[in-house]
JSON list of C-alpha atoms in Angstrom, two decimals:
[
{"chain": "A", "resi": 1, "resn": "UNK", "atom": "CA", "xyz": [-48.25, 211.84, 180.79]},
{"chain": "A", "resi": 2, "resn": "UNK", "atom": "CA", "xyz": [-50.46, 210.64, 183.64]},
{"chain": "A", "resi": 3, "resn": "UNK", "atom": "CA", "xyz": [-53.30, 213.03, 184.46]},
{"chain": "A", "resi": 4, "resn": "UNK", "atom": "CA", "xyz": [-52.34, 215.39, 181.63]},
{"chain": "A", "resi": 5, "resn": "UNK", "atom": "CA", "xyz": [-53.49, 216.09, 178.08]},
{"chain": "A", "resi": 6, "resn": "UNK", "atom": "CA", "xyz": [-51.81, 214.87, 174.91]},
{"chain": "A", "resi": 7, "resn": "UNK", "atom": "CA", "xyz": [-52.81, 216.23, 171.51]},
{"chain": "A", "resi": 8, "resn": "UNK", "atom": "CA", "xyz": [-52.58, 213.92, 168.50]},
{"chain": "A", "resi": 9, "resn": "UNK", "atom": "CA", "xyz": [-52.81, 215.85, 165.25]},
{"chain": "A", "resi": 10, "resn": "UNK", "atom": "CA", "xyz": [-52.52, 214.50, 161.73]},
{"chain": "A", "resi": 11, "resn": "UNK", "atom": "CA", "xyz": [-54.15, 214.53, 158.33]},
{"chain": "A", "resi": 12, "resn": "UNK", "atom": "CA", "xyz": [-57.32, 212.52, 157.82]},
{"chain": "A", "resi": 13, "resn": "UNK", "atom": "CA", "xyz": [-56.97, 208.86, 156.98]},
{"chain": "A", "resi": 14, "resn": "UNK", "atom": "CA", "xyz": [-53.47, 208.30, 158.37]},
{"chain": "A", "resi": 15, "resn": "UNK", "atom": "CA", "xyz": [-54.42, 206.11, 161.35]},
{"chain": "A", "resi": 16, "resn": "UNK", "atom": "CA", "xyz": [-55.22, 208.37, 164.33]},
{"chain": "A", "resi": 17, "resn": "UNK", "atom": "CA", "xyz": [-58.26, 206.25, 165.23]},
{"chain": "A", "resi": 18, "resn": "UNK", "atom": "CA", "xyz": [-56.28, 203.03, 164.88]},
{"chain": "A", "resi": 19, "resn": "UNK", "atom": "CA", "xyz": [-53.61, 204.35, 167.25]},
{"chain": "A", "resi": 20, "resn": "UNK", "atom": "CA", "xyz": [-56.03, 205.47, 169.97]},
{"chain": "A", "resi": 21, "resn": "UNK", "atom": "CA", "xyz": [-58.03, 202.25, 169.62]},
{"chain": "A", "resi": 22, "resn": "UNK", "atom": "CA", "xyz": [-54.79, 200.28, 170.11]},
{"chain": "A", "resi": 23, "resn": "UNK", "atom": "CA", "xyz": [-54.04, 202.24, 173.28]},
{"chain": "A", "resi": 24, "resn": "UNK", "atom": "CA", "xyz": [-57.59, 201.81, 174.62]},
{"chain": "A", "resi": 25, "resn": "UNK", "atom": "CA", "xyz": [-57.64, 198.09, 173.80]},
{"chain": "A", "resi": 26, "resn": "UNK", "atom": "CA", "xyz": [-54.34, 197.56, 175.62]},
{"chain": "A", "resi": 27, "resn": "UNK", "atom": "CA", "xyz": [-55.36, 199.58, 178.68]},
{"chain": "A", "resi": 28, "resn": "UNK", "atom": "CA", "xyz": [-58.73, 197.81, 178.87]},
{"chain": "A", "resi": 29, "resn": "UNK", "atom": "CA", "xyz": [-57.26, 194.32, 178.85]},
{"chain": "A", "resi": 30, "resn": "UNK", "atom": "CA", "xyz": [-53.96, 194.87, 180.62]},
{"chain": "A", "resi": 31, "resn": "UNK", "atom": "CA", "xyz": [-51.60, 194.29, 177.71]},
{"chain": "A", "resi": 32, "resn": "UNK", "atom": "CA", "xyz": [-48.88, 196.50, 176.28]},
{"chain": "A", "resi": 33, "resn": "UNK", "atom": "CA", "xyz": [-49.61, 198.87, 173.43]},
{"chain": "A", "resi": 34, "resn": "UNK", "atom": "CA", "xyz": [-47.46, 200.28, 170.67]},
{"chain": "A", "resi": 35, "resn": "UNK", "atom": "CA", "xyz": [-46.27, 203.09, 173.00]},
{"chain": "A", "resi": 36, "resn": "UNK", "atom": "CA", "xyz": [-44.97, 200.73, 175.71]},
{"chain": "A", "resi": 37, "resn": "UNK", "atom": "CA", "xyz": [-41.46, 199.33, 175.98]},
{"chain": "A", "resi": 38, "resn": "UNK", "atom": "CA", "xyz": [-41.12, 195.64, 175.21]},
{"chain": "A", "resi": 39, "resn": "UNK", "atom": "CA", "xyz": [-42.17, 193.43, 178.12]},
{"chain": "A", "resi": 40, "resn": "UNK", "atom": "CA", "xyz": [-44.22, 196.16, 179.84]},
{"chain": "A", "resi": 41, "resn": "UNK", "atom": "CA", "xyz": [-47.14, 194.87, 181.91]},
{"chain": "A", "resi": 42, "resn": "UNK", "atom": "CA", "xyz": [-50.17, 196.52, 183.49]},
{"chain": "A", "resi": 43, "resn": "UNK", "atom": "CA", "xyz": [-53.47, 195.54, 185.04]},
{"chain": "A", "resi": 44, "resn": "UNK", "atom": "CA", "xyz": [-56.71, 195.97, 183.06]},
{"chain": "A", "resi": 45, "resn": "UNK", "atom": "CA", "xyz": [-58.17, 199.45, 183.53]},
{"chain": "A", "resi": 46, "resn": "UNK", "atom": "CA", "xyz": [-61.37, 201.36, 182.88]},
{"chain": "A", "resi": 47, "resn": "UNK", "atom": "CA", "xyz": [-61.18, 203.70, 179.86]},
{"chain": "A", "resi": 48, "resn": "UNK", "atom": "CA", "xyz": [-63.56, 206.14, 178.18]},
{"chain": "A", "resi": 49, "resn": "UNK", "atom": "CA", "xyz": [-63.69, 207.34, 174.63]},
{"chain": "A", "resi": 50, "resn": "UNK", "atom": "CA", "xyz": [-65.90, 210.12, 173.37]},
{"chain": "A", "resi": 51, "resn": "UNK", "atom": "CA", "xyz": [-66.31, 210.57, 169.65]},
{"chain": "A", "resi": 52, "resn": "UNK", "atom": "CA", "xyz": [-68.59, 212.75, 167.60]},
{"chain": "A", "resi": 53, "resn": "UNK", "atom": "CA", "xyz": [-67.04, 211.54, 164.38]},
{"chain": "A", "resi": 54, "resn": "UNK", "atom": "CA", "xyz": [-67.18, 207.75, 163.93]},
{"chain": "A", "resi": 55, "resn": "UNK", "atom": "CA", "xyz": [-70.08, 205.43, 164.63]},
{"chain": "A", "resi": 56, "resn": "UNK", "atom": "CA", "xyz": [-69.57, 203.58, 167.89]},
{"chain": "A", "resi": 57, "resn": "UNK", "atom": "CA", "xyz": [-72.09, 200.91, 166.89]},
{"chain": "A", "resi": 58, "resn": "UNK", "atom": "CA", "xyz": [-71.03, 200.36, 163.28]},
{"chain": "A", "resi": 59, "resn": "UNK", "atom": "CA", "xyz": [-67.29, 200.90, 163.36]},
{"chain": "A", "resi": 60, "resn": "UNK", "atom": "CA", "xyz": [-65.50, 201.44, 166.67]},
{"chain": "A", "resi": 61, "resn": "UNK", "atom": "CA", "xyz": [-66.85, 198.58, 168.82]},
{"chain": "A", "resi": 62, "resn": "UNK", "atom": "CA", "xyz": [-65.91, 196.11, 166.08]},
{"chain": "A", "resi": 63, "resn": "UNK", "atom": "CA", "xyz": [-62.45, 197.67, 165.67]},
{"chain": "A", "resi": 64, "resn": "UNK", "atom": "CA", "xyz": [-61.83, 197.46, 169.43]},
{"chain": "A", "resi": 65, "resn": "UNK", "atom": "CA", "xyz": [-63.03, 193.84, 169.64]},
{"chain": "A", "resi": 66, "resn": "UNK", "atom": "CA", "xyz": [-60.70, 192.88, 166.77]},
{"chain": "A", "resi": 67, "resn": "UNK", "atom": "CA", "xyz": [-57.84, 194.52, 168.67]},
{"chain": "A", "resi": 68, "resn": "UNK", "atom": "CA", "xyz": [-58.59, 192.34, 171.71]},
{"chain": "A", "resi": 69, "resn": "UNK", "atom": "CA", "xyz": [-60.19, 195.03, 173.89]},
{"chain": "A", "resi": 70, "resn": "UNK", "atom": "CA", "xyz": [-61.99, 194.06, 177.08]},
{"chain": "A", "resi": 71, "resn": "UNK", "atom": "CA", "xyz": [-65.32, 195.69, 176.24]},
{"chain": "A", "resi": 72, "resn": "UNK", "atom": "CA", "xyz": [-66.38, 195.48, 179.91]},
{"chain": "A", "resi": 73, "resn": "UNK", "atom": "CA", "xyz": [-63.73, 198.10, 180.71]},
{"chain": "A", "resi": 74, "resn": "UNK", "atom": "CA", "xyz": [-64.64, 200.49, 177.90]},
{"chain": "A", "resi": 75, "resn": "UNK", "atom": "CA", "xyz": [-67.19, 203.19, 178.50]},
{"chain": "A", "resi": 76, "resn": "UNK", "atom": "CA", "xyz": [-68.51, 205.18, 175.57]},
{"chain": "A", "resi": 77, "resn": "UNK", "atom": "CA", "xyz": [-71.77, 206.95, 174.89]},
{"chain": "A", "resi": 78, "resn": "UNK", "atom": "CA", "xyz": [-73.30, 206.77, 171.44]},
{"chain": "A", "resi": 79, "resn": "UNK", "atom": "CA", "xyz": [-73.40, 210.37, 170.23]},
{"chain": "A", "resi": 80, "resn": "UNK", "atom": "CA", "xyz": [-75.05, 209.30, 166.94]},
{"chain": "A", "resi": 81, "resn": "UNK", "atom": "CA", "xyz": [-77.89, 207.62, 168.83]},
{"chain": "A", "resi": 82, "resn": "UNK", "atom": "CA", "xyz": [-78.37, 210.53, 171.27]},
{"chain": "A", "resi": 83, "resn": "UNK", "atom": "CA", "xyz": [-81.84, 211.77, 170.36]},
{"chain": "A", "resi": 84, "resn": "UNK", "atom": "CA", "xyz": [-82.17, 213.97, 173.49]},
{"chain": "A", "resi": 85, "resn": "UNK", "atom": "CA", "xyz": [-79.01, 216.00, 172.81]},
{"chain": "A", "resi": 86, "resn": "UNK", "atom": "CA", "xyz": [-77.81, 215.38, 176.36]},
{"chain": "A", "resi": 87, "resn": "UNK", "atom": "CA", "xyz": [-74.45, 213.98, 175.25]},
{"chain": "A", "resi": 88, "resn": "UNK", "atom": "CA", "xyz": [-73.66, 217.15, 173.34]},
{"chain": "A", "resi": 89, "resn": "UNK", "atom": "CA", "xyz": [-73.35, 218.91, 176.69]},
{"chain": "A", "resi": 90, "resn": "UNK", "atom": "CA", "xyz": [-70.10, 217.01, 177.29]},
{"chain": "A", "resi": 91, "resn": "UNK", "atom": "CA", "xyz": [-67.78, 219.90, 176.49]},
{"chain": "A", "resi": 92, "resn": "UNK", "atom": "CA", "xyz": [-64.37, 220.85, 177.89]},
{"chain": "A", "resi": 93, "resn": "UNK", "atom": "CA", "xyz": [-64.95, 222.72, 181.15]},
{"chain": "A", "resi": 94, "resn": "UNK", "atom": "CA", "xyz": [-68.61, 221.68, 181.45]},
{"chain": "A", "resi": 95, "resn": "UNK", "atom": "CA", "xyz": [-70.08, 220.36, 184.69]},
{"chain": "A", "resi": 96, "resn": "UNK", "atom": "CA", "xyz": [-71.56, 217.45, 182.69]},
{"chain": "A", "resi": 97, "resn": "UNK", "atom": "CA", "xyz": [-68.12, 216.30, 181.53]},
{"chain": "A", "resi": 98, "resn": "UNK", "atom": "CA", "xyz": [-66.64, 216.75, 184.99]},
{"chain": "A", "resi": 99, "resn": "UNK", "atom": "CA", "xyz": [-69.47, 214.73, 186.58]},
{"chain": "A", "resi": 100, "resn": "UNK", "atom": "CA", "xyz": [-69.07, 211.91, 184.04]},
{"chain": "A", "resi": 101, "resn": "UNK", "atom": "CA", "xyz": [-65.30, 211.64, 184.54]},
{"chain": "A", "resi": 102, "resn": "UNK", "atom": "CA", "xyz": [-65.64, 211.83, 188.33]},
{"chain": "A", "resi": 103, "resn": "UNK", "atom": "CA", "xyz": [-68.27, 209.09, 188.25]},
{"chain": "A", "resi": 104, "resn": "UNK", "atom": "CA", "xyz": [-66.37, 206.64, 186.01]},
{"chain": "A", "resi": 105, "resn": "UNK", "atom": "CA", "xyz": [-62.81, 207.61, 187.07]},
{"chain": "A", "resi": 106, "resn": "UNK", "atom": "CA", "xyz": [-61.20, 206.19, 183.94]},
{"chain": "A", "resi": 107, "resn": "UNK", "atom": "CA", "xyz": [-57.44, 205.93, 183.68]},
{"chain": "A", "resi": 108, "resn": "UNK", "atom": "CA", "xyz": [-57.65, 207.25, 180.09]},
{"chain": "A", "resi": 109, "resn": "UNK", "atom": "CA", "xyz": [-60.12, 209.27, 178.02]},
{"chain": "A", "resi": 110, "resn": "UNK", "atom": "CA", "xyz": [-60.02, 210.01, 174.30]},
{"chain": "A", "resi": 111, "resn": "UNK", "atom": "CA", "xyz": [-61.82, 213.00, 172.76]},
{"chain": "A", "resi": 112, "resn": "UNK", "atom": "CA", "xyz": [-62.21, 212.64, 168.99]},
{"chain": "A", "resi": 113, "resn": "UNK", "atom": "CA", "xyz": [-62.15, 215.19, 167.41]},
{"chain": "A", "resi": 114, "resn": "UNK", "atom": "CA", "xyz": [-61.36, 218.27, 169.48]},
{"chain": "A", "resi": 115, "resn": "UNK", "atom": "CA", "xyz": [-64.05, 220.28, 167.64]},
{"chain": "A", "resi": 116, "resn": "UNK", "atom": "CA", "xyz": [-66.77, 218.06, 169.12]},
{"chain": "A", "resi": 117, "resn": "UNK", "atom": "CA", "xyz": [-65.86, 219.03, 172.69]},
{"chain": "A", "resi": 118, "resn": "UNK", "atom": "CA", "xyz": [-64.97, 222.71, 172.49]},
{"chain": "A", "resi": 119, "resn": "UNK", "atom": "CA", "xyz": [-67.77, 224.95, 173.83]},
{"chain": "A", "resi": 120, "resn": "UNK", "atom": "CA", "xyz": [-69.50, 226.94, 171.06]},
{"chain": "A", "resi": 121, "resn": "UNK", "atom": "CA", "xyz": [-68.39, 230.32, 172.45]},
{"chain": "A", "resi": 122, "resn": "UNK", "atom": "CA", "xyz": [-64.66, 229.44, 172.16]},
{"chain": "A", "resi": 123, "resn": "UNK", "atom": "CA", "xyz": [-62.57, 230.66, 169.21]},
{"chain": "A", "resi": 124, "resn": "UNK", "atom": "CA", "xyz": [-60.51, 227.59, 168.32]},
{"chain": "A", "resi": 125, "resn": "UNK", "atom": "CA", "xyz": [-58.01, 229.85, 166.54]},
{"chain": "A", "resi": 126, "resn": "UNK", "atom": "CA", "xyz": [-57.15, 231.56, 169.83]},
{"chain": "A", "resi": 127, "resn": "UNK", "atom": "CA", "xyz": [-54.45, 229.67, 171.72]},
{"chain": "A", "resi": 128, "resn": "UNK", "atom": "CA", "xyz": [-55.35, 231.43, 174.98]},
{"chain": "A", "resi": 129, "resn": "UNK", "atom": "CA", "xyz": [-59.05, 230.60, 174.70]},
{"chain": "A", "resi": 130, "resn": "UNK", "atom": "CA", "xyz": [-58.23, 226.97, 173.92]},
{"chain": "A", "resi": 131, "resn": "UNK", "atom": "CA", "xyz": [-55.78, 226.81, 176.83]},
{"chain": "A", "resi": 132, "resn": "UNK", "atom": "CA", "xyz": [-58.39, 228.25, 179.20]},
{"chain": "A", "resi": 133, "resn": "UNK", "atom": "CA", "xyz": [-61.15, 225.93, 177.99]},
{"chain": "A", "resi": 134, "resn": "UNK", "atom": "CA", "xyz": [-58.98, 222.83, 178.43]},
{"chain": "A", "resi": 135, "resn": "UNK", "atom": "CA", "xyz": [-57.30, 223.80, 181.72]},
{"chain": "A", "resi": 136, "resn": "UNK", "atom": "CA", "xyz": [-60.09, 222.25, 183.85]},
{"chain": "A", "resi": 137, "resn": "UNK", "atom": "CA", "xyz": [-59.38, 218.91, 182.13]},
{"chain": "A", "resi": 138, "resn": "UNK", "atom": "CA", "xyz": [-55.81, 219.00, 183.44]},
{"chain": "A", "resi": 139, "resn": "UNK", "atom": "CA", "xyz": [-56.88, 219.85, 186.99]},
{"chain": "A", "resi": 140, "resn": "UNK", "atom": "CA", "xyz": [-59.50, 217.11, 186.95]},
{"chain": "A", "resi": 141, "resn": "UNK", "atom": "CA", "xyz": [-57.10, 214.63, 185.35]},
{"chain": "A", "resi": 142, "resn": "UNK", "atom": "CA", "xyz": [-54.51, 215.22, 188.06]},
{"chain": "A", "resi": 143, "resn": "UNK", "atom": "CA", "xyz": [-57.15, 214.86, 190.77]},
{"chain": "A", "resi": 144, "resn": "UNK", "atom": "CA", "xyz": [-58.80, 211.64, 189.58]},
{"chain": "A", "resi": 145, "resn": "UNK", "atom": "CA", "xyz": [-55.89, 210.15, 187.63]},
{"chain": "A", "resi": 146, "resn": "UNK", "atom": "CA", "xyz": [-57.31, 210.43, 184.11]},
{"chain": "A", "resi": 147, "resn": "UNK", "atom": "CA", "xyz": [-54.99, 210.98, 181.17]},
{"chain": "A", "resi": 148, "resn": "UNK", "atom": "CA", "xyz": [-56.66, 212.65, 178.19]},
{"chain": "A", "resi": 149, "resn": "UNK", "atom": "CA", "xyz": [-55.90, 212.18, 174.52]},
{"chain": "A", "resi": 150, "resn": "UNK", "atom": "CA", "xyz": [-57.38, 214.87, 172.28]},
{"chain": "A", "resi": 151, "resn": "UNK", "atom": "CA", "xyz": [-57.54, 214.14, 168.56]},
{"chain": "A", "resi": 152, "resn": "UNK", "atom": "CA", "xyz": [-57.13, 216.98, 166.07]},
{"chain": "A", "resi": 153, "resn": "UNK", "atom": "CA", "xyz": [-57.37, 217.00, 162.30]},
{"chain": "A", "resi": 154, "resn": "UNK", "atom": "CA", "xyz": [-54.87, 219.17, 160.51]},
{"chain": "A", "resi": 155, "resn": "UNK", "atom": "CA", "xyz": [-56.10, 222.30, 158.78]},
{"chain": "A", "resi": 156, "resn": "UNK", "atom": "CA", "xyz": [-56.42, 222.01, 155.01]},
{"chain": "A", "resi": 157, "resn": "UNK", "atom": "CA", "xyz": [-56.39, 225.78, 154.53]},
{"chain": "A", "resi": 158, "resn": "UNK", "atom": "CA", "xyz": [-54.30, 226.78, 151.52]},
{"chain": "A", "resi": 159, "resn": "UNK", "atom": "CA", "xyz": [-51.00, 228.27, 152.63]},
{"chain": "A", "resi": 160, "resn": "UNK", "atom": "CA", "xyz": [-51.12, 226.81, 156.17]},
{"chain": "A", "resi": 161, "resn": "UNK", "atom": "CA", "xyz": [-47.90, 225.05, 157.18]},
{"chain": "A", "resi": 162, "resn": "UNK", "atom": "CA", "xyz": [-46.40, 223.46, 160.29]},
{"chain": "A", "resi": 163, "resn": "UNK", "atom": "CA", "xyz": [-48.09, 224.35, 163.58]},
{"chain": "A", "resi": 164, "resn": "UNK", "atom": "CA", "xyz": [-50.59, 226.57, 161.77]},
{"chain": "A", "resi": 165, "resn": "UNK", "atom": "CA", "xyz": [-52.14, 223.40, 160.36]},
{"chain": "A", "resi": 166, "resn": "UNK", "atom": "CA", "xyz": [-52.95, 222.17, 163.89]}
]
């Protein structure tokens, strides 16, 4: 939903990155993606993706180019190449993240994985703490028109089932 947060959770290796790259490629070049109805059209838009997991330089730029992305409309910092540590201040609810999104005003932003963007003092096992830490992203998204996609790996803990795995 526009200006809101969507959580995509699944086991590792099932295609989460491929799906969000497909969405970003389509939004960046103005074509339909796998989530759109047949014949849907849009104008090319500015998008952001933030990842602390995969190499932007070695993997994701190539994947996006092969999917037909307009790389001029894709904004992404290279967390792997960040020697100063400045990029690691981009956390949910931080002024740094808010400033970056306000500056670029992307239509869409992916955060992959959620663990890379949760402040260190937040207990990820607490639904209320997670809700509170992500609430500013909804307010900001509604204000500037940015939809957020947050990627989550399922929990491999023995005995965890259903929603407890997310």
